[in-house]
Amino acid sequence: MAPASLILLGATVILQVDLLPDKKFLLLPPVNFTIKAINLAQVLLRWEPNTDQEQRNVQLGYHVKINAPQEEDYETRNTESRRITILHKGFSASVQTVPWSDRSLQPSSWVSAELRAPPGSPGTSIVNLTCTTNTKANNYTHLRPYQVSLHCTWLVGKDAPEDTQYFLYYRYGSWTEECQEYSKDTLQRNIACWFPRTFINSKGRDLLAVYVNGSSEEAVIKPFDELFALHAIDRVNPPAKVTAEIEGTCLSIQWEKPVSAFPVHCFDYEVKIYNTRKGYFQTEKMTTNTFISVIDGISEYSIQVRAAVSSVCRAVGPPSEWSEPIYVEDSKTE
């Protein structure tokens, strides 16, 4: 489970008058605390300051505690926040008033709210949801020179009726799309989805939200959602135009960066050289797109290169597949 992200909104609350606090000064909990689903895998938490709060020369804030689906807490001086999180397990949180600077004061009691898990029969939701993205050159516009595809697969729930049909949606930032291209099993149930073009930014840092619900005449199908970090699911393209030549005792290999929105300095490479005569592999890691090796003896070489986006440009993810092998041999080979 990829980690959740947080955007805080709202007005800062400062209760301030001219009296000093005393031992009887009590903080009252916020009122009208609500949690509302506002988008796929996104909720809005909102509350109001307690109008019965005695006003003193004290700056107040709020301590928010997420109880489910994953425990976490934070403090804020705002009166609402947006939370990106899975919702198929439900969502609950608590909030209390806290002194922002004078920690000698005791916080208020907690108030809580929740979103219940959506209805559905057990065992009917999809399982084993996996998604991958891939970047291709976009020859149709200069405004978006690259396009990102999305491919997701899943398994049918073990107790889903035979007439179950599933439907997939994704959200990236403010964009939400429903799948139009499905693959089906032998019972004509959707088990995979393909978006040839999406609104996903391959260099973006937002989480990708994927949501799958379903329908059946025999049962209520429980929905499922998941969050994906792009760096973890991106299928980086292999390096392009790999070439090699032997001059004397030097094997020189060159290639171009993969098709990607990331610039050339954002890639690390690994070169794999197979000596077909001696039967051994040599692998080398580097940050440039050229490799020169001294060779010893007459032989033929099989060469492949793969790439990964460097940690200087985004979080580390899996490398690309190896490029198709190319073969080069010493011109003195008989």
XYZ file of C-alpha atoms in Angstrom:
334
model
C 0.000 0.000 0.000
C 1.388 2.958 -1.179
C 1.619 5.860 1.520
C -1.321 8.470 1.637
C -0.901 12.227 0.908
C -2.473 15.235 2.702
C -3.608 18.711 1.613
C -4.713 21.063 4.371
C -7.320 23.747 3.706
C -9.397 26.224 5.647
C -9.065 29.285 7.794
C -6.697 29.619 10.730
C -8.523 29.925 14.035
C -7.147 32.253 16.714
C -9.070 32.927 19.899
C -7.491 35.954 21.460
C -8.551 38.422 24.139
C -6.686 40.273 26.843
C -6.904 37.942 29.833
C -4.273 35.437 30.929
C -5.303 31.793 31.219
C -5.908 30.339 34.623
C -6.148 26.868 36.007
C -9.894 26.689 35.328
C -9.560 27.474 31.636
C -10.827 24.468 29.684
C -10.618 23.757 25.982
C -13.843 22.601 24.380
C -13.960 20.109 21.500
C -14.813 21.230 17.957
C -18.396 20.928 16.759
C -20.100 19.804 13.531
C -17.304 17.394 12.620
C -18.110 15.670 9.321
C -16.360 13.377 6.835
C -17.519 13.426 3.236
C -16.317 11.451 0.205
C -15.695 14.060 -2.488
C -13.994 11.953 -5.156
C -12.537 8.521 -5.789
C -10.315 7.704 -2.797
C -10.624 11.234 -1.424
C -12.437 12.608 1.616
C -13.015 16.017 3.133
C -12.795 16.390 6.929
C -14.470 19.544 8.245
C -15.244 20.940 11.685
C -16.005 24.234 13.400
C -14.636 25.882 16.545
C -16.839 25.526 19.586
C -18.846 28.744 19.944
C -19.080 28.148 23.700
C -15.308 28.306 24.055
C -14.253 30.848 26.670
C -11.951 33.301 24.951
C -8.525 33.964 26.384
C -5.156 35.085 25.098
C -4.485 31.623 23.713
C -3.862 30.458 20.148
C -5.726 27.258 19.415
C -5.197 24.463 16.912
C -6.493 20.970 16.295
C -5.134 17.465 16.668
C -6.577 15.126 14.032
C -6.292 11.376 14.430
C -7.095 9.018 11.556
C -8.389 5.784 13.073
C -9.108 3.729 9.947
C -8.229 2.416 7.429
C -4.689 3.318 8.545
C -3.757 5.023 11.809
C -2.071 8.393 11.570
C -2.291 11.745 13.306
C -1.307 15.339 12.669
C -1.888 18.839 14.027
C -3.237 21.825 12.120
C -4.630 25.301 12.736
C -7.118 24.878 9.899
C -10.715 23.757 10.145
C -10.783 21.303 7.245
C -8.473 18.970 5.371
C -8.558 16.731 2.330
C -7.345 13.185 2.672
C -6.378 10.770 -0.102
C -7.071 7.235 1.084
C -8.734 3.953 0.188
C -12.397 3.889 1.172
C -13.615 0.309 0.620
C -12.804 -0.468 4.260
C -14.523 2.670 5.536
C -12.895 5.726 7.074
C -13.011 7.140 10.586
C -11.260 9.993 12.346
C -11.289 12.023 15.537
C -10.377 15.636 16.289
C -9.728 17.618 19.447
C -8.894 21.223 20.254
C -5.309 21.774 21.420
C -3.316 24.800 22.594
C -1.034 25.803 19.739
C 1.720 27.376 21.825
C 0.932 27.041 25.552
C 1.390 23.301 26.105
C 0.606 23.634 29.816
C -3.071 23.585 28.908
C -4.853 20.275 28.513
C -6.406 19.432 25.137
C -10.149 19.023 24.837
C -11.986 15.740 24.642
C -12.246 14.016 21.264
C -15.107 14.141 18.782
C -15.348 11.471 16.095
C -16.976 10.818 12.735
C -16.888 8.028 10.197
C -17.744 6.887 6.709
C -19.000 3.343 6.808
C -17.594 0.767 4.431
C -19.740 0.577 1.272
C -22.278 -2.252 1.204
C -21.657 -5.522 -0.574
C -21.673 -9.263 -0.090
C -18.432 -10.741 1.300
C -16.146 -12.313 -1.279
C -17.673 -10.484 -4.258
C -15.114 -7.700 -4.685
C -12.161 -8.146 -7.019
C -8.822 -9.394 -5.683
C -5.188 -9.140 -6.788
C -5.556 -5.784 -8.540
C -2.342 -4.863 -10.356
C -1.733 -1.865 -12.602
C 1.124 -0.662 -14.780
C 1.774 2.507 -16.762
C 3.896 2.992 -19.846
C 4.993 6.069 -21.794
C 4.936 6.391 -25.584
C 5.816 9.256 -27.886
C 2.750 11.274 -28.893
C 3.052 12.227 -32.545
C -0.224 14.163 -32.613
C 0.571 17.200 -30.480
C 3.573 19.224 -29.359
C 1.754 20.321 -26.224
C 1.845 16.763 -24.873
C 4.806 15.063 -26.578
C 4.311 11.900 -24.501
C 1.223 9.875 -23.661
C 0.817 7.463 -20.766
C -1.160 4.249 -21.029
C -2.647 2.324 -18.099
C -3.230 -1.422 -17.896
C -4.912 -3.091 -14.913
C -5.761 -6.726 -14.222
C -7.623 -8.472 -11.404
C -9.216 -11.728 -10.327
C -12.923 -12.294 -9.813
C -14.027 -12.495 -6.182
C -14.294 -16.097 -4.981
C -17.977 -15.721 -4.063
C -18.999 -13.469 -6.954
C -21.985 -14.874 -8.906
C -21.430 -15.976 -12.490
C -23.380 -12.978 -13.814
C -21.104 -10.492 -12.032
C -19.738 -7.680 -14.153
C -16.983 -5.346 -12.972
C -16.278 -1.747 -13.979
C -13.020 0.131 -13.458
C -12.341 3.840 -12.976
C -9.135 5.718 -12.307
C -8.496 9.178 -10.892
C -5.304 11.140 -11.285
C -5.375 14.644 -9.838
C -8.678 16.172 -10.904
C -9.198 13.781 -13.836
C -11.464 10.734 -13.568
C -12.089 8.255 -16.386
C -14.086 5.050 -16.807
C -12.561 2.139 -18.673
C -13.844 1.518 -22.194
C -11.631 -1.410 -23.239
C -11.952 -4.619 -21.192
C -10.622 -8.150 -21.441
C -13.002 -10.920 -20.322
C -12.883 -14.406 -18.861
C -14.775 -17.424 -20.210
C -17.939 -16.224 -18.445
C -17.628 -12.818 -20.150
C -16.739 -11.086 -16.885
C -14.353 -8.147 -17.100
C -10.931 -9.099 -15.683
C -8.617 -6.492 -17.221
C -8.758 -2.930 -18.484
C -6.677 -0.977 -20.996
C -6.447 2.808 -21.346
C -4.277 3.551 -24.402
C -4.206 7.218 -23.390
C -4.735 8.775 -19.984
C -4.391 12.089 -18.180
C -1.615 10.648 -16.010
C 1.561 12.730 -15.834
C 4.463 10.285 -15.965
C 6.677 12.793 -14.112
C 3.967 13.592 -11.557
C 4.048 12.759 -7.869
C 0.311 12.391 -7.238
C -1.030 9.006 -6.255
C -3.077 7.108 -8.816
C -6.467 6.012 -7.465
C -8.100 2.954 -9.066
C -11.669 1.969 -8.181
C -13.591 -1.147 -9.290
C -17.272 -1.724 -8.575
C -19.653 -4.306 -9.972
C -23.201 -5.422 -10.617
C -25.120 -8.680 -10.408
C -28.716 -9.835 -10.321
C -27.918 -12.246 -7.485
C -25.832 -10.195 -5.022
C -24.634 -6.719 -4.139
C -21.042 -6.526 -5.399
C -18.674 -4.933 -2.926
C -16.435 -2.245 -4.469
C -12.654 -2.117 -4.120
C -10.157 0.716 -4.439
C -6.377 1.027 -4.252
C -3.736 3.735 -4.438
C -0.604 3.377 -6.546
C 2.617 5.393 -6.528
C 3.578 6.009 -10.150
C 7.267 5.219 -9.668
C 6.335 1.737 -8.411
C 4.112 0.767 -11.368
C 5.790 2.571 -14.271
C 7.128 0.211 -16.959
C 10.179 2.141 -18.095
C 11.001 1.628 -21.756
C 14.318 -0.026 -22.655
C 17.066 2.204 -24.057
C 16.721 2.947 -27.771
C 19.071 2.455 -30.715
C 21.687 0.305 -29.006
C 24.790 -0.026 -31.203
C 28.170 -1.683 -30.705
C 31.436 -1.978 -32.578
C 34.884 -3.425 -32.027
C 37.989 -1.453 -32.904
C 41.217 -3.236 -32.098
C 40.926 -4.375 -28.503
C 38.093 -1.979 -27.592
C 34.399 -2.838 -27.537
C 32.373 0.383 -27.757
C 28.638 0.409 -26.948
C 26.251 3.358 -27.305
C 22.530 3.906 -26.907
C 19.866 6.591 -26.572
C 17.719 7.311 -23.526
C 14.367 5.514 -23.357
C 11.206 7.092 -24.725
C 10.233 9.077 -21.637
C 9.177 12.508 -20.411
C 12.230 12.462 -18.147
C 15.340 14.200 -19.548
C 18.596 12.432 -20.335
C 20.246 13.102 -16.956
C 17.457 11.211 -15.152
C 18.540 7.697 -16.112
C 20.839 5.035 -14.746
C 21.877 2.171 -17.015
C 23.072 -1.388 -16.780
C 24.953 -3.067 -19.625
C 25.062 -6.850 -20.013
C 27.738 -8.363 -22.270
C 27.777 -12.074 -23.029
C 30.969 -13.592 -24.415
C 29.621 -16.415 -26.571
C 33.005 -18.079 -26.958
C 33.957 -18.178 -23.280
C 30.361 -18.448 -22.041
C 30.322 -15.771 -19.357
C 28.377 -12.571 -18.631
C 29.768 -9.179 -17.703
C 27.458 -6.506 -16.270
C 28.306 -2.858 -15.672
C 26.296 -0.009 -14.140
C 26.667 3.597 -15.265
C 24.965 6.979 -15.634
C 26.124 7.797 -19.174
C 24.951 6.340 -22.472
C 28.359 5.066 -23.603
C 30.403 2.083 -22.431
C 33.881 1.080 -23.600
C 35.505 -2.190 -22.576
C 38.861 -3.734 -23.365
C 38.409 -7.186 -24.827
C 40.905 -9.992 -24.841
C 40.831 -12.602 -27.564
C 38.637 -13.292 -30.542
C 34.960 -13.802 -29.812
C 31.367 -12.832 -30.560
C 29.467 -10.729 -28.030
C 25.766 -10.441 -27.242
C 24.888 -7.019 -25.780
C 21.802 -5.756 -23.931
C 21.090 -2.561 -21.984
C 18.360 -1.648 -19.532
C 17.421 1.629 -17.845
C 15.911 2.932 -14.616
C 14.835 6.426 -13.630
C 17.465 7.806 -11.251
C 16.696 8.743 -7.654
C 17.741 12.310 -8.470
C 14.532 12.704 -10.481
C 11.971 10.574 -8.606
C 11.653 7.745 -6.121
C 13.396 4.569 -7.237
C 11.252 2.123 -9.188
C 11.844 -1.089 -11.123
C 14.172 -1.026 -14.148
C 13.092 -1.521 -17.718
C 13.206 -4.809 -19.548
C 16.492 -5.562 -21.268
C 16.822 -4.229 -24.792
C 16.728 -6.742 -27.615
C 20.152 -8.383 -27.895
C 22.520 -7.195 -30.586
C 25.588 -9.145 -31.691
C 29.045 -7.970 -32.575
C 32.198 -9.951 -33.346
C 35.849 -9.243 -33.753
C 36.603 -8.760 -37.424
C 39.535 -11.161 -37.001
C 37.127 -14.025 -36.144
C 37.685 -16.836 -38.585
